[in-house]
Amino acid sequence: MKTSLLILFLTTVLFSATSSAQTHVLQGLLTENNEPASYFDVQLIASDTVIQSQTDEKGLFYITATEGTYQLQVLYFDTTVYEQNVLLSHDIDLGTIVVETSNQLSEMVIETSKKLTERTPDRFIFYIENATSSAGGTALDALKTTPGVRVSNDAISISGKSSVLVLIDDKPTYLSSSELMNYLESLSVVNLSKIEVITTPPAKYEAEGNSGIINIVTKQIKQNSWNASLGATYQRSRRNTQQYNASYNLQKNKITLQTSMNYGLRRSLINWNNDIYYKDAFWQNESYSDANNKYVNGKIAFDYQISKAWKIGTKISASDSDFSDIGPQNTSIFDKKGGQIQQLLKNEAFSKDKTNQQVYNLYSEYRLDTLGKKISMDIDLVNYHSPTQRNFSYAQFTPSNDLIENSRHTGKNDVNIKIQNFSAKADIELPLPFLNLSAGTRFSQSQSKNTIIALNKNEAGEFIYDTNLSNYFEYTEKNEAIYVSANKKINEKWDIQAGLRLEATQTKGFSRETNNTHTNDYLKLFPTLYILRQFTEDTSIGLNYSRRIRRPSYESLNPFRTINNEFSYNEGNPFLLPSFTHNVELTYTYKKLDSRIYFSSERNGVNQASILNPETKENNYIWMNYVDSDSFGITETFTYKPTAWWTSVNTFDFNYSLSNIAISDKKYEGKSASFFTNNDFTLNSNKTLFLSVSYFQNFGETFQNFRMKPYAKFYATVKYLMLDKKLEMSISGSDIFNGREYSYQYINGITQEFKNIWDTQRVRFSLTYRFGNKNLNANERQSGNSDELKRM
């Protein structure tokens, strides 16, 4: 309670601050062909200031700025159509300014090349809409070809790091890791603009995510335009996948409407092969997962411009999936590898999971002046519901495949998870003559209700209630935060940004069966610092620092125990504590070479530990505060454009780590290295035929007590534009040569090998038809709810 009051007090002090400076008004009237030039972008530019405005319906614009010398620019669809220098020492009326757009636009088409990557002080940006590699694909396909991002089976990470937070338009999805992967596969790349890799997030972002943030940015329609698209994709791997998508967007005067819908059927077949080498036995586990996911998701967003200064809006997004999985497992127990079979274990399992989620957002944005001062507020509500049914049975057999008497066990688990999150936040941006200041506050409350009904089949064939495994668990978490961030461009060479975020968290977990209540209350500071030294226009060096937190997922806090077989179970831990990480980065940019040297120190890391008992042969998976780890690495990204028709983006990463894990007294030393190249080719002068070729090489890696053997992945995409570039046809191959990922872990004298066959070798056919005005730009609006992602 004290921490909440402290946050409230600091918020009141922060938002009571005001600022003022002597300003003047610059105004004018824009016309084209003797008609008002409505809704053109107008901006004033000084050495350390950019002031943006827009003409109204009558072509008039008004800009307030402090005294000084500026360059006035008028833009039409991001193209400069008029500019002049202005000395603003008093109020100025420029009168009528005549602009022409047609000649400017044709010149832009001929001479301007689309940007593929960009480095800013706090993030690396990959422009998906300008890349061929993910054509016709999904958000997950786009992540796979983003420099510095790794998509490894069911996990997304930044090269050399882990536990990254994935946002969409600065907003979380509130899904578990596996559900997030399925959701990203349901989002068409047609609606995406860029991916931001933020390795040291600034203070305005929630401190969640130990290793940074990956932000997937969607598209937003331009003024007075509309567009629509229809698409269909067929993908062949070990199972078939099909996806259909549609979108419609409209901007007219004060109204902006954005809609999208995705529907699909995703099937996959994965082999899980797990060999365990005990000192006195060899266990060979073979299983597979034959999964079927039928999904539909969509969004609708509506904005209304009440006045020149005030805009309000709402966004509703919903997703629904019906997931089923057949997962049998056969275990052969030998006295040693290559020896005689002692026993056979056979498991059968079938699960059905229906997940639905709704996210509601209301926001208001008010511009205090044309200098960029504004206040924005967001209110978000998330409802998440995931009922799961799992039927399973296991039994022991003799080497001759005869059932051992009284060894068969049949059970059923009905799990029901409901999560609701409410958040509200307010942010203020204050560009002042001496620095740019931003600040904000946020409140969030989440409640998770979890029920498991466990049933066992008795000798009469009836299912009876299992009091040992059935349970009810309720978890509540409140989070209050306040932040302040300041940016100062000292001169043409030096740029400094610093921020401080204060977060208070209160949690309460209650387990009905154990009658146990566990509470936690903590207050933490999260500083950030960015220093950028610009030597020349294309040479700079930067130093970044941030402290981050990773709160346990709701799944990991749930104390339920689910039985896999008589030798294995999964179990959560309501006593988990958050982990903290210090991140330091040194960046160097020289022309097209981007270098990043990084150091990361994590304490109290949370993970699901695989605990092997050499005596009982049990292999249980338990969530715990698992690891303390320090890692050091270097990432080199080189963008090469040898000709006008070839763009190559190449990334090399090396990482070294030292780790202490909770289930071992040994200190683990790890090394990893990888190389990724993505090459886009324009194959004809009409710019209608494109080729993308990508190659990923992992040279092997050691992380904590896990080792992975070297492997490679190869991707290729051909894209062809027809019907005045409105119809896009593409064919893509993913993991063409079926690169296998083999890994193993060593713990307590036991070696465990994983030889899984992931369903990643795929060929994809896609058709997308676009019509209307297709000039879209990125939507970078931040909403609330930014630290609960991947915790559900």
CSV table of C-alpha atoms in Angstrom, one decimal, residues 78-444:
chain,number,residue,atom,x,y,z
A,78,ASP,CA,6.2,11.9,-47.6
A,79,THR,CA,7.5,13.9,-50.6
A,80,THR,CA,8.7,17.5,-50.3
A,81,VAL,CA,6.7,19.7,-52.7
A,82,TYR,CA,7.7,23.1,-51.3
A,83,GLU,CA,10.4,24.5,-49.0
A,84,GLN,CA,11.8,27.9,-47.9
A,85,ASN,CA,13.9,29.4,-45.1
A,86,VAL,CA,12.0,31.5,-42.5
A,87,LEU,CA,13.4,33.8,-39.8
A,88,LEU,CA,10.7,33.8,-37.1
A,89,SER,CA,11.2,36.9,-35.0
A,90,HIS,CA,7.5,37.9,-35.0
A,91,ASP,CA,4.2,36.6,-36.2
A,92,ILE,CA,4.4,36.0,-40.0
A,93,ASP,CA,1.7,35.4,-42.6
A,94,LEU,CA,3.2,33.9,-45.7
A,95,GLY,CA,0.0,34.5,-47.7
A,96,THR,CA,-0.8,32.0,-50.6
A,97,ILE,CA,1.7,29.3,-51.4
A,98,VAL,CA,1.2,27.4,-54.7
A,99,VAL,CA,2.3,23.7,-54.8
A,100,GLU,CA,2.4,21.1,-57.5
A,101,THR,CA,2.4,17.4,-56.6
A,102,SER,CA,2.3,15.4,-59.9
A,103,ASN,CA,5.8,16.3,-61.0
A,104,GLN,CA,7.2,15.7,-57.6
A,105,LEU,CA,5.7,12.3,-57.2
A,106,SER,CA,6.9,11.1,-60.6
A,107,GLU,CA,10.4,12.2,-59.7
A,108,MET,CA,10.2,10.3,-56.5
A,109,VAL,CA,9.3,7.0,-58.2
A,110,ILE,CA,12.3,7.3,-60.4
A,111,GLU,CA,15.0,8.3,-58.0
A,112,THR,CA,14.0,7.2,-54.5
A,113,SER,CA,15.0,3.7,-53.2
A,114,LYS,CA,13.0,2.1,-50.4
A,115,LYS,CA,14.8,1.8,-47.1
A,116,LEU,CA,15.2,-1.7,-45.8
A,117,THR,CA,17.0,-1.2,-42.4
A,118,GLU,CA,17.7,1.8,-40.1
A,119,ARG,CA,19.5,2.3,-36.8
A,120,THR,CA,18.3,4.9,-34.3
A,121,PRO,CA,19.8,5.5,-30.8
A,122,ASP,CA,17.6,2.9,-29.1
A,123,ARG,CA,16.5,0.4,-31.8
A,124,PHE,CA,17.2,-1.4,-35.0
A,125,ILE,CA,14.4,-1.1,-37.6
A,126,PHE,CA,13.6,-3.7,-40.4
A,127,TYR,CA,11.1,-2.4,-42.9
A,128,ILE,CA,9.0,-5.5,-43.8
A,129,GLU,CA,6.9,-3.8,-46.5
A,130,ASN,CA,10.1,-3.1,-48.5
A,131,ALA,CA,11.4,-6.7,-48.2
A,132,THR,CA,10.6,-9.6,-50.6
A,133,SER,CA,11.6,-12.4,-48.2
A,134,SER,CA,8.3,-12.5,-46.3
A,135,ALA,CA,6.0,-11.8,-49.3
A,136,GLY,CA,2.7,-13.6,-48.9
A,137,GLY,CA,3.7,-14.8,-45.5
A,138,THR,CA,2.8,-14.1,-41.9
A,139,ALA,CA,4.2,-12.1,-39.0
A,140,LEU,CA,6.2,-15.2,-37.9
A,141,ASP,CA,7.8,-15.4,-41.4
A,142,ALA,CA,8.8,-11.8,-41.2
A,143,LEU,CA,10.5,-12.3,-37.8
A,144,LYS,CA,12.5,-15.2,-39.3
A,145,THR,CA,14.1,-12.9,-41.8
A,146,THR,CA,14.6,-9.9,-39.5
A,147,PRO,CA,18.4,-9.3,-38.8
A,148,GLY,CA,19.3,-10.0,-35.2
A,149,VAL,CA,16.1,-11.9,-34.4
A,150,ARG,CA,16.0,-15.7,-33.9
A,151,VAL,CA,12.8,-17.8,-34.2
A,152,SER,CA,13.7,-21.2,-32.9
A,153,ASN,CA,10.8,-23.6,-33.0
A,154,ASP,CA,8.5,-22.3,-30.2
A,155,ALA,CA,10.6,-19.4,-29.0
A,156,ILE,CA,11.5,-15.9,-30.2
A,157,SER,CA,14.6,-14.2,-29.1
A,158,ILE,CA,17.3,-11.5,-29.9
A,159,SER,CA,20.6,-12.9,-31.0
A,160,GLY,CA,22.6,-13.8,-27.9
A,161,LYS,CA,19.7,-13.0,-25.5
A,162,SER,CA,16.5,-14.6,-24.2
A,163,SER,CA,13.2,-13.7,-22.6
A,164,VAL,CA,12.3,-11.0,-25.1
A,165,LEU,CA,9.0,-9.2,-25.0
A,166,VAL,CA,7.0,-9.2,-28.2
A,167,LEU,CA,4.5,-6.3,-28.8
A,168,ILE,CA,2.2,-5.4,-31.7
A,169,ASP,CA,1.9,-1.7,-32.1
A,170,ASP,CA,3.5,-1.3,-28.7
A,171,LYS,CA,0.8,-3.5,-27.2
A,172,PRO,CA,1.0,-7.0,-25.8
A,173,THR,CA,-1.0,-10.0,-27.0
A,174,TYR,CA,-1.5,-11.8,-23.6
A,175,LEU,CA,-0.7,-15.3,-24.9
A,176,SER,CA,1.6,-18.0,-23.8
A,177,SER,CA,4.7,-18.8,-25.9
A,178,SER,CA,3.0,-21.5,-28.0
A,179,GLU,CA,-0.2,-19.5,-28.4
A,180,LEU,CA,1.9,-16.4,-29.4
A,181,MET,CA,3.5,-18.5,-32.2
A,182,ASN,CA,0.2,-19.6,-33.5
A,183,TYR,CA,-1.2,-16.1,-33.3
A,184,LEU,CA,1.8,-14.6,-35.3
A,185,GLU,CA,1.2,-17.3,-37.9
A,186,SER,CA,-2.4,-16.0,-38.3
A,187,LEU,CA,-1.3,-12.4,-39.0
A,188,SER,CA,-0.8,-11.6,-42.7
A,189,VAL,CA,2.3,-9.7,-43.6
A,190,VAL,CA,0.2,-7.6,-45.9
A,191,ASN,CA,-0.9,-5.5,-42.9
A,192,LEU,CA,2.6,-5.0,-41.4
A,193,SER,CA,5.0,-2.2,-41.9
A,194,LYS,CA,8.2,-2.8,-39.9
A,195,ILE,CA,9.8,-4.7,-37.0
A,196,GLU,CA,11.6,-2.7,-34.3
A,197,VAL,CA,14.3,-4.6,-32.4
A,198,ILE,CA,14.7,-2.6,-29.1
A,199,THR,CA,17.6,-4.1,-27.2
A,200,THR,CA,17.6,-1.4,-24.5
A,201,PRO,CA,14.1,0.0,-24.3
A,202,PRO,CA,13.6,3.6,-23.1
A,203,ALA,CA,11.9,4.5,-19.9
A,204,LYS,CA,8.4,5.0,-21.4
A,205,TYR,CA,8.2,1.2,-22.1
A,206,GLU,CA,7.3,-1.1,-19.3
A,207,ALA,CA,10.4,-2.7,-17.7
A,208,GLU,CA,9.1,-6.2,-18.5
A,209,GLY,CA,11.3,-8.4,-20.7
A,210,ASN,CA,14.8,-9.1,-19.5
A,211,SER,CA,16.5,-8.8,-22.9
A,212,GLY,CA,14.5,-6.1,-24.6
A,213,ILE,CA,11.5,-5.7,-26.9
A,214,ILE,CA,10.5,-6.7,-30.4
A,215,ASN,CA,7.7,-4.4,-31.6
A,216,ILE,CA,5.8,-5.4,-34.7
A,217,VAL,CA,4.3,-2.2,-36.3
A,218,THR,CA,1.2,-2.4,-38.5
A,219,LYS,CA,0.2,0.1,-41.2
A,220,GLN,CA,-2.0,3.2,-41.1
A,221,ILE,CA,-3.8,4.9,-43.9
A,222,LYS,CA,-2.9,8.3,-45.2
A,223,GLN,CA,-5.2,11.4,-45.3
A,224,ASN,CA,-8.2,11.2,-47.6
A,225,SER,CA,-7.6,7.8,-49.0
A,226,TRP,CA,-8.8,4.3,-48.9
A,227,ASN,CA,-7.4,0.9,-49.6
A,228,ALA,CA,-8.4,-2.8,-49.4
A,229,SER,CA,-6.7,-6.2,-49.9
A,230,LEU,CA,-7.7,-9.8,-50.3
A,231,GLY,CA,-5.3,-12.6,-49.9
A,232,ALA,CA,-5.0,-16.4,-49.8
A,233,THR,CA,-2.1,-18.7,-48.9
A,234,TYR,CA,-1.6,-22.4,-49.2
A,235,GLN,CA,1.4,-24.0,-47.5
A,236,ARG,CA,2.6,-27.5,-47.8
A,237,SER,CA,4.8,-29.1,-45.2
A,238,ARG,CA,4.4,-32.4,-43.5
A,239,ARG,CA,0.8,-31.3,-43.1
A,240,ASN,CA,-1.2,-28.7,-45.1
A,241,THR,CA,-2.0,-25.2,-44.1
A,242,GLN,CA,-4.3,-22.6,-45.6
A,243,GLN,CA,-4.9,-19.0,-44.7
A,244,TYR,CA,-7.2,-16.2,-46.0
A,245,ASN,CA,-7.0,-12.5,-45.1
A,246,ALA,CA,-8.9,-9.3,-45.9
A,247,SER,CA,-8.5,-5.7,-44.9
A,248,TYR,CA,-10.3,-2.4,-45.6
A,249,ASN,CA,-9.1,1.0,-44.5
A,250,LEU,CA,-10.6,4.5,-45.0
A,251,GLN,CA,-9.6,8.0,-44.1
A,252,LYS,CA,-12.0,10.8,-44.9
A,253,ASN,CA,-11.8,14.2,-43.3
A,254,LYS,CA,-12.0,13.6,-39.5
A,255,ILE,CA,-12.7,9.9,-39.6
A,256,THR,CA,-10.2,7.0,-39.9
A,257,LEU,CA,-11.4,3.4,-40.1
A,258,GLN,CA,-9.1,0.4,-40.1
A,259,THR,CA,-10.3,-3.3,-40.3
A,260,SER,CA,-8.7,-6.6,-40.9
A,261,MET,CA,-9.7,-10.3,-40.8
A,262,ASN,CA,-7.6,-13.5,-40.9
A,263,TYR,CA,-8.9,-17.1,-41.1
A,264,GLY,CA,-6.9,-20.2,-41.4
A,265,LEU,CA,-6.3,-23.9,-40.7
A,266,ARG,CA,-2.8,-24.7,-39.5
A,267,ARG,CA,-1.6,-28.3,-39.2
A,268,SER,CA,1.8,-29.5,-38.1
A,269,LEU,CA,3.5,-32.8,-37.4
A,270,ILE,CA,6.5,-32.7,-35.0
A,271,ASN,CA,8.6,-35.7,-33.8
A,272,TRP,CA,9.9,-35.5,-30.3
A,273,ASN,CA,12.8,-37.9,-29.8
A,274,ASN,CA,14.5,-37.9,-26.4
A,275,ASP,CA,17.2,-40.3,-25.3
A,276,ILE,CA,18.4,-40.5,-21.7
A,277,TYR,CA,21.7,-42.1,-20.7
A,278,TYR,CA,21.5,-43.3,-17.1
A,279,LYS,CA,24.5,-45.0,-15.6
A,280,ASP,CA,22.6,-48.3,-15.4
A,281,ALA,CA,20.1,-48.0,-18.2
A,282,PHE,CA,19.3,-46.3,-21.5
A,283,TRP,CA,15.8,-44.9,-22.1
A,284,GLN,CA,14.8,-44.2,-25.7
A,285,ASN,CA,11.7,-42.0,-25.9
A,286,GLU,CA,9.9,-41.6,-29.2
A,287,SER,CA,6.8,-39.5,-29.6
A,288,TYR,CA,5.1,-37.1,-32.0
A,289,SER,CA,2.6,-34.2,-32.0
A,290,ASP,CA,0.0,-34.2,-34.7
A,291,ALA,CA,-1.6,-30.8,-34.2
A,292,ASN,CA,-4.6,-29.0,-35.8
A,293,ASN,CA,-5.3,-25.3,-35.2
A,294,LYS,CA,-8.3,-23.6,-36.7
A,295,TYR,CA,-8.3,-19.9,-36.0
A,296,VAL,CA,-9.9,-16.6,-36.8
A,297,ASN,CA,-8.9,-13.2,-35.7
A,298,GLY,CA,-9.7,-9.6,-36.6
A,299,LYS,CA,-9.6,-6.0,-35.6
A,300,ILE,CA,-11.5,-2.8,-36.1
A,301,ALA,CA,-10.1,0.6,-35.2
A,302,PHE,CA,-12.0,4.0,-35.4
A,303,ASP,CA,-10.4,7.4,-34.9
A,304,TYR,CA,-12.2,10.8,-34.8
A,305,GLN,CA,-10.5,14.2,-35.1
A,306,ILE,CA,-12.7,16.3,-32.8
A,307,SER,CA,-10.6,19.5,-33.5
A,308,LYS,CA,-7.2,20.4,-34.8
A,309,ALA,CA,-5.7,19.6,-31.4
A,310,TRP,CA,-7.9,16.7,-30.1
A,311,LYS,CA,-8.2,13.2,-31.4
A,312,ILE,CA,-10.0,10.2,-29.8
A,313,GLY,CA,-10.2,6.6,-30.9
A,314,THR,CA,-11.1,3.1,-30.1
A,315,LYS,CA,-9.7,-0.3,-31.1
A,316,ILE,CA,-11.2,-3.8,-30.7
A,317,SER,CA,-9.3,-6.9,-31.6
A,318,ALA,CA,-10.4,-10.5,-31.1
A,319,SER,CA,-9.0,-13.9,-31.7
A,320,ASP,CA,-10.4,-17.4,-31.4
A,321,SER,CA,-8.6,-20.7,-31.9
A,322,ASP,CA,-9.7,-24.3,-31.7
A,323,PHE,CA,-6.5,-26.4,-31.1
A,324,SER,CA,-6.3,-30.2,-30.9
A,325,ASP,CA,-3.3,-32.4,-30.5
A,326,ILE,CA,-2.7,-36.1,-30.7
A,327,GLY,CA,0.5,-37.1,-28.8
A,328,PRO,CA,1.4,-40.8,-28.3
A,329,GLN,CA,4.8,-41.8,-26.8
A,330,ASN,CA,6.7,-45.0,-26.8
A,331,THR,CA,9.6,-45.6,-24.4
A,332,SER,CA,12.0,-48.5,-24.8
A,333,ILE,CA,14.1,-49.2,-21.6
A,334,PHE,CA,17.5,-50.9,-22.3
A,335,ASP,CA,20.0,-52.1,-19.7
A,336,LYS,CA,22.5,-50.0,-21.7
A,337,LYS,CA,22.8,-48.5,-25.2
A,338,GLY,CA,22.8,-51.3,-27.7
A,339,GLY,CA,21.8,-53.8,-25.0
A,340,GLN,CA,18.7,-55.8,-24.2
A,341,ILE,CA,15.2,-54.3,-23.9
A,342,GLN,CA,14.0,-54.6,-20.3
A,343,GLN,CA,10.6,-53.0,-20.6
A,344,LEU,CA,8.3,-50.9,-22.8
A,345,LEU,CA,6.2,-47.9,-21.8
A,346,LYS,CA,3.3,-46.7,-24.0
A,347,ASN,CA,1.5,-43.4,-23.5
A,348,GLU,CA,-1.6,-42.1,-25.3
A,349,ALA,CA,-2.7,-38.5,-25.0
A,350,PHE,CA,-5.3,-36.3,-26.7
A,351,SER,CA,-5.9,-32.6,-25.9
A,352,LYS,CA,-8.3,-30.1,-27.1
A,353,ASP,CA,-7.8,-26.4,-26.3
A,354,LYS,CA,-10.3,-23.6,-27.2
A,355,THR,CA,-8.8,-20.1,-26.7
A,356,ASN,CA,-10.5,-16.8,-27.2
A,357,GLN,CA,-9.3,-13.3,-26.4
A,358,GLN,CA,-10.7,-9.8,-26.7
A,359,VAL,CA,-8.7,-6.6,-26.4
A,360,TYR,CA,-10.5,-3.3,-26.0
A,361,ASN,CA,-8.8,0.1,-26.2
A,362,LEU,CA,-10.0,3.7,-25.8
A,363,TYR,CA,-7.6,6.5,-26.2
A,364,SER,CA,-7.4,10.3,-26.4
A,365,GLU,CA,-4.6,12.5,-27.7
A,366,TYR,CA,-4.6,16.3,-27.2
A,367,ARG,CA,-1.9,18.5,-28.7
A,368,LEU,CA,-1.1,21.5,-26.5
A,369,ASP,CA,0.5,23.4,-29.3
A,370,THR,CA,2.2,22.9,-32.7
A,371,LEU,CA,5.6,22.6,-31.0
A,372,GLY,CA,4.9,18.9,-30.3
A,373,LYS,CA,3.6,19.2,-26.8
A,374,LYS,CA,0.8,16.7,-26.2
A,375,ILE,CA,-1.0,14.6,-23.6
A,376,SER,CA,-2.3,11.1,-24.4
A,377,MET,CA,-4.3,8.7,-22.4
A,378,ASP,CA,-5.2,5.0,-22.9
A,379,ILE,CA,-7.6,2.7,-21.2
A,380,ASP,CA,-7.3,-1.0,-22.0
A,381,LEU,CA,-9.3,-4.1,-21.1
A,382,VAL,CA,-8.3,-7.7,-21.9
A,383,ASN,CA,-10.4,-10.8,-21.5
A,384,TYR,CA,-8.7,-14.2,-22.0
A,385,HIS,CA,-10.4,-17.6,-21.6
A,386,SER,CA,-8.8,-21.0,-22.4
A,387,PRO,CA,-10.6,-24.2,-21.4
A,388,THR,CA,-8.6,-27.3,-22.1
A,389,GLN,CA,-9.5,-31.0,-22.0
A,390,ARG,CA,-6.8,-33.7,-21.9
A,391,ASN,CA,-7.3,-37.4,-21.9
A,392,PHE,CA,-4.4,-39.7,-21.3
A,393,SER,CA,-3.4,-43.2,-20.5
A,394,TYR,CA,-0.1,-45.1,-19.9
A,395,ALA,CA,0.9,-48.7,-19.3
A,396,GLN,CA,3.9,-51.0,-19.0
A,397,PHE,CA,4.7,-53.8,-21.3
A,398,THR,CA,7.1,-56.7,-21.4
A,399,PRO,CA,9.9,-56.9,-24.1
A,400,SER,CA,7.5,-59.2,-26.0
A,401,ASN,CA,4.8,-56.5,-26.0
A,402,ASP,CA,2.6,-58.1,-23.4
A,403,LEU,CA,0.7,-55.8,-21.0
A,404,ILE,CA,2.0,-56.0,-17.4
A,405,GLU,CA,-0.9,-56.6,-15.0
A,406,ASN,CA,-2.3,-53.6,-13.1
A,407,SER,CA,0.0,-51.2,-14.9
A,408,ARG,CA,-2.5,-49.3,-17.0
A,409,HIS,CA,-3.7,-45.9,-15.8
A,410,THR,CA,-6.3,-43.7,-17.5
A,411,GLY,CA,-7.0,-40.2,-16.5
A,412,LYS,CA,-8.7,-37.0,-17.6
A,413,ASN,CA,-7.9,-33.3,-16.9
A,414,ASP,CA,-10.3,-30.5,-17.4
A,415,VAL,CA,-8.4,-27.2,-17.0
A,416,ASN,CA,-10.1,-23.8,-17.2
A,417,ILE,CA,-8.1,-20.6,-17.2
A,418,LYS,CA,-9.6,-17.1,-17.1
A,419,ILE,CA,-7.5,-14.0,-17.1
A,420,GLN,CA,-8.7,-10.4,-17.1
A,421,ASN,CA,-6.4,-7.3,-17.2
A,422,PHE,CA,-7.3,-3.7,-16.9
A,423,SER,CA,-4.8,-0.9,-17.4
A,424,ALA,CA,-4.9,2.9,-17.7
A,425,LYS,CA,-2.0,5.2,-18.6
A,426,ALA,CA,-1.2,8.8,-19.4
A,427,ASP,CA,1.8,10.3,-21.2
A,428,ILE,CA,2.9,13.8,-21.8
A,429,GLU,CA,5.5,15.0,-24.3
A,430,LEU,CA,7.1,18.5,-23.7
A,431,PRO,CA,9.6,19.6,-26.3
A,432,LEU,CA,11.3,22.6,-24.7
A,433,PRO,CA,13.9,25.0,-26.1
A,434,PHE,CA,16.6,23.4,-24.0
A,435,LEU,CA,15.6,19.7,-24.1
A,436,ASN,CA,12.8,17.3,-25.0
A,437,LEU,CA,11.0,16.0,-21.9
A,438,SER,CA,8.5,13.1,-21.7
A,439,ALA,CA,6.8,11.6,-18.7
A,440,GLY,CA,3.9,9.3,-17.8
A,441,THR,CA,2.2,7.1,-15.4
A,442,ARG,CA,0.4,3.7,-15.6
A,443,PHE,CA,-1.8,1.5,-13.5
A,444,SER,CA,-2.5,-2.2,-14.3
